[in-house]
Amino acid sequence: MADKQPQYRRIVLKISGEGFCPPGEFGIHRAPLDRVAAEIRDVSELGVQVAVVVGGGNLMRGASFSNDLGIDIATADYMGMLATVLNALALQEALERTGADTRVQSAISIQRVCEPFIRRRALRHLEKGRIVILGGGTGNPHVTTDSCAALRAAELKADALLKGTKVDGVYDDDPQTNPHATLYQRVTYNDVIDQRLRVMDVSAIDVCQQHHVPIVVFNLMKPGTMRRVVLGESLGTFVGP
Ligand code: UDP
């Protein structure tokens, strides 16, 4: 509805690599890329400051790559981080095709390609209404982009961390294999940790809990959901104190 106001002033949005390709496929595909970009643009146009942390699982995951090719896990993780930069650049192009103003920052310096991640600079871009796309993960191996999203949400003082997934939110079992799995509307950080609910890495939950960042897990595959969440509809699962 036209009179609804955004619930958040600033959000960090986590988009997994799977948001860039059709289900079960690999690589970057035009249709999902453009759709995700349009969804992000729609949220930004509400006047919400948006920083996007991009994953890289559509291109490579460090752990499986390391196993398959006998590459040291740290090296494979660096390769995974570089993959997230590829997604970040593709998302930037797609967002700019929609007319959005963007900047890409990477935690791994690649100054010919994008800015380095500098917290105060990222904040300035956000204040100017630019969508900041964060590639390169944390810049450190042995963690995931979920942890990166939690850290960035904390340091950029985001009002919420929105995690887009391919299901409606957090369930008591895997909804893709168990049709009777129940969707939680609201869970606490401790529920997630104690019951090992599949939301994000424990370290990511821990950072959000310590820094009082609520998490909303929503279905990225259902068009318009992200915008509706930002406008306060209780869709998906809210993770909080
Ligand atoms: N990665 C890393 N450090 C980080 C972020 C990512 O080493 O801070 C590597 C890791 O190998 C991971 C890959 O990058 O498997 C891709 O990130 P992720 O698996 O989080 O992507 P997503 O599942 O969100 O698509």
Short mmCIF file of C-alpha atoms and ligand atoms in Angstrom, two decimals:
data_model
loop_
_atom_site.label_atom_id
_atom_site.label_comp_id
_atom_site.label_asym_id
_atom_site.label_seq_id
_atom_site.Cartn_x
_atom_site.Cartn_y
_atom_site.Cartn_z
CA MET A 1 0.00 0.00 0.00
CA ALA A 2 1.19 3.45 -0.89
CA ASP A 3 1.03 4.83 2.66
CA LYS A 4 3.25 2.17 4.22
CA GLN A 5 6.58 3.33 5.55
CA PRO A 6 9.82 1.33 5.57
CA GLN A 7 10.57 -0.27 8.93
CA TYR A 8 14.30 0.16 8.52
CA ARG A 9 16.53 3.11 7.76
CA ARG A 10 19.51 0.98 6.76
CA ILE A 11 19.75 -2.72 5.93
CA VAL A 12 22.43 -5.20 5.02
CA LEU A 13 21.12 -7.68 2.53
CA LYS A 14 22.78 -11.07 2.08
CA ILE A 15 22.32 -12.56 -1.40
CA SER A 16 23.75 -16.04 -1.80
CA GLY A 17 25.32 -17.12 -5.05
CA GLU A 18 22.19 -19.18 -5.74
CA GLY A 19 20.35 -15.87 -6.30
CA PHE A 20 22.38 -15.42 -9.50
CA CYS A 21 21.43 -18.65 -11.29
CA PRO A 22 18.41 -20.91 -11.84
CA PRO A 23 17.84 -23.56 -9.12
CA GLY A 24 20.45 -26.30 -9.19
CA GLU A 25 22.61 -24.57 -11.78
CA PHE A 26 25.94 -22.78 -11.68
CA GLY A 27 27.26 -19.52 -13.07
CA ILE A 28 25.67 -16.11 -13.54
CA HIS A 29 22.46 -16.00 -15.57
CA ARG A 30 20.79 -12.90 -16.93
CA ALA A 31 17.19 -13.51 -15.82
CA PRO A 32 17.81 -14.19 -12.08
CA LEU A 33 20.48 -11.48 -11.99
CA ASP A 34 18.11 -8.87 -13.42
CA ARG A 35 15.28 -9.99 -11.15
CA VAL A 36 17.40 -9.73 -7.99
CA ALA A 37 18.69 -6.34 -9.13
CA ALA A 38 15.13 -5.06 -9.68
CA GLU A 39 14.12 -6.28 -6.20
CA ILE A 40 17.06 -4.46 -4.61
CA ARG A 41 16.34 -1.31 -6.61
CA ASP A 42 12.70 -1.40 -5.43
CA VAL A 43 13.85 -1.49 -1.79
CA SER A 44 16.39 1.28 -2.33
CA GLU A 45 13.68 3.43 -3.95
CA LEU A 46 11.73 3.30 -0.70
CA GLY A 47 14.51 5.49 0.71
CA VAL A 48 16.16 2.64 2.61
CA GLN A 49 19.95 2.57 2.67
CA VAL A 50 21.04 -0.79 1.23
CA ALA A 51 24.38 -2.58 1.49
CA VAL A 52 24.47 -5.95 -0.27
CA VAL A 53 26.84 -8.74 0.74
CA VAL A 54 27.12 -11.19 -2.13
CA GLY A 55 27.96 -14.87 -1.84
CA GLY A 56 29.81 -16.95 -4.37
CA GLY A 57 28.39 -20.46 -4.15
CA ASN A 58 27.12 -20.25 -7.76
CA LEU A 59 30.73 -20.05 -8.92
CA MET A 60 32.69 -21.93 -6.29
CA ARG A 61 32.77 -22.98 -2.67
CA GLY A 62 36.14 -23.22 -1.02
CA ALA A 63 35.59 -26.47 0.88
CA SER A 64 34.37 -28.61 -2.02
CA PHE A 65 36.88 -27.10 -4.43
CA SER A 66 39.69 -27.85 -1.98
CA ASN A 67 38.56 -31.48 -1.64
CA ASP A 68 38.01 -32.05 -5.33
CA LEU A 69 41.27 -30.54 -6.56
CA GLY A 70 43.59 -31.05 -3.59
CA ILE A 71 44.03 -27.30 -3.19
CA ASP A 72 44.85 -25.97 0.26
CA ILE A 73 41.63 -24.83 1.93
CA ALA A 74 42.92 -21.30 2.52
CA THR A 75 43.79 -20.91 -1.18
CA ALA A 76 40.42 -22.35 -2.20
CA ASP A 77 38.71 -19.92 0.17
CA TYR A 78 40.57 -17.00 -1.41
CA MET A 79 39.35 -18.26 -4.78
CA GLY A 80 35.83 -18.33 -3.32
CA MET A 81 36.25 -14.73 -2.15
CA LEU A 82 37.33 -13.69 -5.65
CA ALA A 83 34.22 -15.42 -7.01
CA THR A 84 32.08 -13.15 -4.83
CA VAL A 85 33.76 -10.15 -6.50
CA LEU A 86 32.64 -11.48 -9.90
CA ASN A 87 29.06 -11.62 -8.62
CA ALA A 88 29.41 -8.14 -7.15
CA LEU A 89 30.48 -6.69 -10.51
CA ALA A 90 27.65 -8.48 -12.33
CA LEU A 91 25.15 -7.17 -9.77
CA GLN A 92 26.53 -3.65 -10.14
CA GLU A 93 25.97 -3.73 -13.90
CA ALA A 94 22.46 -5.15 -13.48
CA LEU A 95 21.56 -2.55 -10.83
CA GLU A 96 22.88 0.28 -12.97
CA ARG A 97 20.79 -0.96 -15.91
CA THR A 98 17.78 -0.29 -13.64
CA GLY A 99 19.00 3.27 -13.08
CA ALA A 100 20.34 2.73 -9.55
CA ASP A 101 23.50 4.42 -8.32
CA THR A 102 25.97 1.90 -6.92
CA ARG A 103 29.47 1.32 -5.63
CA VAL A 104 31.32 -1.98 -5.28
CA GLN A 105 33.75 -2.37 -2.41
CA SER A 106 35.90 -5.43 -1.87
CA ALA A 107 37.53 -6.69 1.30
CA ILE A 108 40.37 -7.91 -0.93
CA SER A 109 42.06 -4.94 -2.60
CA ILE A 110 41.60 -4.98 -6.37
CA GLN A 111 41.83 -1.27 -6.96
CA ARG A 112 41.67 -1.47 -10.76
CA VAL A 113 38.24 -3.03 -10.46
CA CYS A 114 36.53 -1.59 -7.42
CA GLU A 115 37.02 0.35 -4.20
CA PRO A 116 38.46 -1.29 -1.12
CA PHE A 117 36.03 -1.81 1.73
CA ILE A 118 36.38 1.25 3.95
CA ARG A 119 33.69 1.50 6.58
CA ARG A 120 33.38 5.28 6.67
CA ARG A 121 33.37 5.50 2.90
CA ALA A 122 30.68 2.83 2.68
CA LEU A 123 28.60 4.84 5.17
CA ARG A 124 29.01 7.97 3.07
CA HIS A 125 27.83 6.14 -0.07
CA LEU A 126 24.82 4.83 1.82
CA GLU A 127 23.95 8.29 3.10
CA LYS A 128 24.03 9.53 -0.50
CA GLY A 129 21.53 6.84 -1.50
CA ARG A 130 24.02 4.63 -3.34
CA ILE A 131 23.61 0.90 -3.12
CA VAL A 132 26.89 -0.48 -1.78
CA ILE A 133 27.78 -3.95 -3.02
CA LEU A 134 30.28 -5.71 -0.80
CA GLY A 135 32.44 -8.36 -2.47
CA GLY A 136 35.43 -10.32 -1.26
CA GLY A 137 33.70 -11.62 1.85
CA THR A 138 35.58 -10.75 5.02
CA GLY A 139 38.92 -11.02 3.24
CA ASN A 140 39.75 -13.98 5.49
CA PRO A 141 39.58 -17.70 4.75
CA HIS A 142 37.71 -20.24 6.89
CA VAL A 143 34.53 -18.17 7.13
CA THR A 144 31.55 -17.57 4.86
CA THR A 145 29.75 -14.59 3.45
CA ASP A 146 27.07 -15.08 6.13
CA SER A 147 29.65 -14.14 8.74
CA CYS A 148 30.68 -11.25 6.54
CA ALA A 149 27.08 -10.04 6.35
CA ALA A 150 26.76 -10.14 10.15
CA LEU A 151 30.02 -8.25 10.65
CA ARG A 152 29.11 -5.61 8.08
CA ALA A 153 25.61 -5.23 9.54
CA ALA A 154 27.20 -4.59 12.94
CA GLU A 155 29.86 -2.15 11.79
CA LEU A 156 27.58 -0.26 9.40
CA LYS A 157 25.01 -0.07 12.20
CA ALA A 158 22.29 -1.62 10.08
CA ASP A 159 18.80 -1.82 11.57
CA ALA A 160 18.44 -5.35 10.22
CA LEU A 161 20.19 -8.07 8.30
CA LEU A 162 17.96 -9.51 5.59
CA LYS A 163 18.92 -12.93 4.34
CA GLY A 164 17.33 -14.05 1.10
CA THR A 165 16.97 -17.81 0.66
CA LYS A 166 15.16 -20.21 -1.65
CA VAL A 167 12.58 -21.14 1.02
CA ASP A 168 10.10 -19.02 3.01
CA GLY A 169 12.20 -18.70 6.17
CA VAL A 170 13.42 -20.87 9.05
CA TYR A 171 11.76 -24.28 9.51
CA ASP A 172 12.00 -27.01 12.13
CA ASP A 173 13.23 -29.34 9.36
CA ASP A 174 14.33 -29.04 5.74
CA PRO A 175 11.16 -28.02 3.82
CA GLN A 176 12.66 -29.24 0.56
CA THR A 177 12.77 -32.84 1.82
CA ASN A 178 10.07 -32.81 4.54
CA PRO A 179 6.69 -31.47 3.32
CA HIS A 180 5.47 -31.34 6.95
CA ALA A 181 8.26 -29.01 8.10
CA THR A 182 6.85 -26.05 10.04
CA LEU A 183 7.84 -22.46 9.36
CA TYR A 184 8.81 -20.38 12.39
CA GLN A 185 7.53 -16.81 12.37
CA ARG A 186 9.83 -15.67 15.14
CA VAL A 187 12.77 -17.31 16.92
CA THR A 188 15.44 -16.05 19.29
CA TYR A 189 19.17 -16.03 18.62
CA ASN A 190 19.49 -18.67 21.34
CA ASP A 191 16.84 -20.89 19.70
CA VAL A 192 18.87 -20.81 16.50
CA ILE A 193 22.10 -21.71 18.27
CA ASP A 194 20.67 -24.28 20.73
CA GLN A 195 18.43 -26.04 18.23
CA ARG A 196 20.99 -25.74 15.41
CA LEU A 197 18.37 -24.19 13.16
CA ARG A 198 19.68 -23.63 9.69
CA VAL A 199 19.76 -19.87 9.43
CA MET A 200 23.38 -18.81 9.24
CA ASP A 201 26.70 -19.91 10.75
CA VAL A 202 26.76 -19.83 14.51
CA SER A 203 29.47 -17.16 14.41
CA ALA A 204 27.19 -14.94 12.30
CA ILE A 205 24.31 -15.38 14.75
CA ASP A 206 26.67 -14.63 17.62
CA VAL A 207 27.77 -11.33 16.04
CA CYS A 208 24.15 -10.31 15.41
CA GLN A 209 23.18 -11.16 18.99
CA GLN A 210 26.09 -9.23 20.49
CA HIS A 211 25.39 -6.17 18.37
CA HIS A 212 21.58 -6.32 18.55
CA VAL A 213 21.07 -6.77 14.83
CA PRO A 214 17.79 -8.57 14.04
CA ILE A 215 17.81 -11.00 11.13
CA VAL A 216 14.92 -11.55 8.75
CA VAL A 217 15.12 -14.70 6.64
CA PHE A 218 12.84 -14.41 3.62
CA ASN A 219 12.16 -16.06 0.27
CA LEU A 220 14.29 -14.41 -2.39
CA MET A 221 12.62 -16.47 -5.12
CA LYS A 222 9.15 -14.96 -4.54
CA PRO A 223 9.03 -11.60 -6.31
CA GLY A 224 8.28 -8.60 -4.12
CA THR A 225 8.94 -10.35 -0.80
CA MET A 226 12.00 -8.27 0.09
CA ARG A 227 10.08 -5.03 -0.37
CA ARG A 228 7.13 -6.31 1.64
CA VAL A 229 9.45 -7.33 4.48
CA VAL A 230 11.02 -3.87 4.50
CA LEU A 231 7.53 -2.36 4.59
CA GLY A 232 6.82 -4.32 7.78
CA GLU A 233 4.81 -7.33 6.65
CA SER A 234 5.53 -10.31 8.85
CA LEU A 235 6.76 -12.59 6.10
CA GLY A 236 9.58 -15.07 6.58
CA THR A 237 11.22 -15.59 9.95
CA PHE A 238 12.34 -12.89 12.36
CA VAL A 239 15.38 -13.77 14.49
CA GLY A 240 15.90 -11.52 17.48
CA PRO A 241 16.38 -11.34 21.25
N1 UDP B 1 34.81 -17.13 1.62
C1 UDP B 1 35.83 -16.99 2.52
N2 UDP B 1 35.81 -15.95 3.41
C2 UDP B 1 34.78 -15.07 3.47
C3 UDP B 1 33.71 -15.24 2.57
C4 UDP B 1 33.74 -16.27 1.65
O1 UDP B 1 36.78 -17.78 2.53
O2 UDP B 1 34.80 -14.15 4.31
C5 UDP B 1 34.89 -18.18 0.57
C6 UDP B 1 34.53 -19.59 1.01
O3 UDP B 1 35.37 -20.49 0.34
C7 UDP B 1 33.11 -19.75 0.51
C8 UDP B 1 33.13 -18.97 -0.78
O4 UDP B 1 34.00 -17.86 -0.49
O5 UDP B 1 32.79 -21.10 0.28
C9 UDP B 1 31.79 -18.46 -1.27
O6 UDP B 1 31.07 -17.83 -0.21
P1 UDP B 1 29.74 -18.49 0.42
O7 UDP B 1 29.89 -19.97 0.48
O8 UDP B 1 29.46 -17.79 1.70
O9 UDP B 1 28.67 -18.10 -0.68
P2 UDP B 1 27.08 -18.38 -0.68
O10 UDP B 1 26.81 -19.70 -0.02
O11 UDP B 1 26.45 -17.28 0.09
O12 UDP B 1 26.72 -18.34 -2.12
#
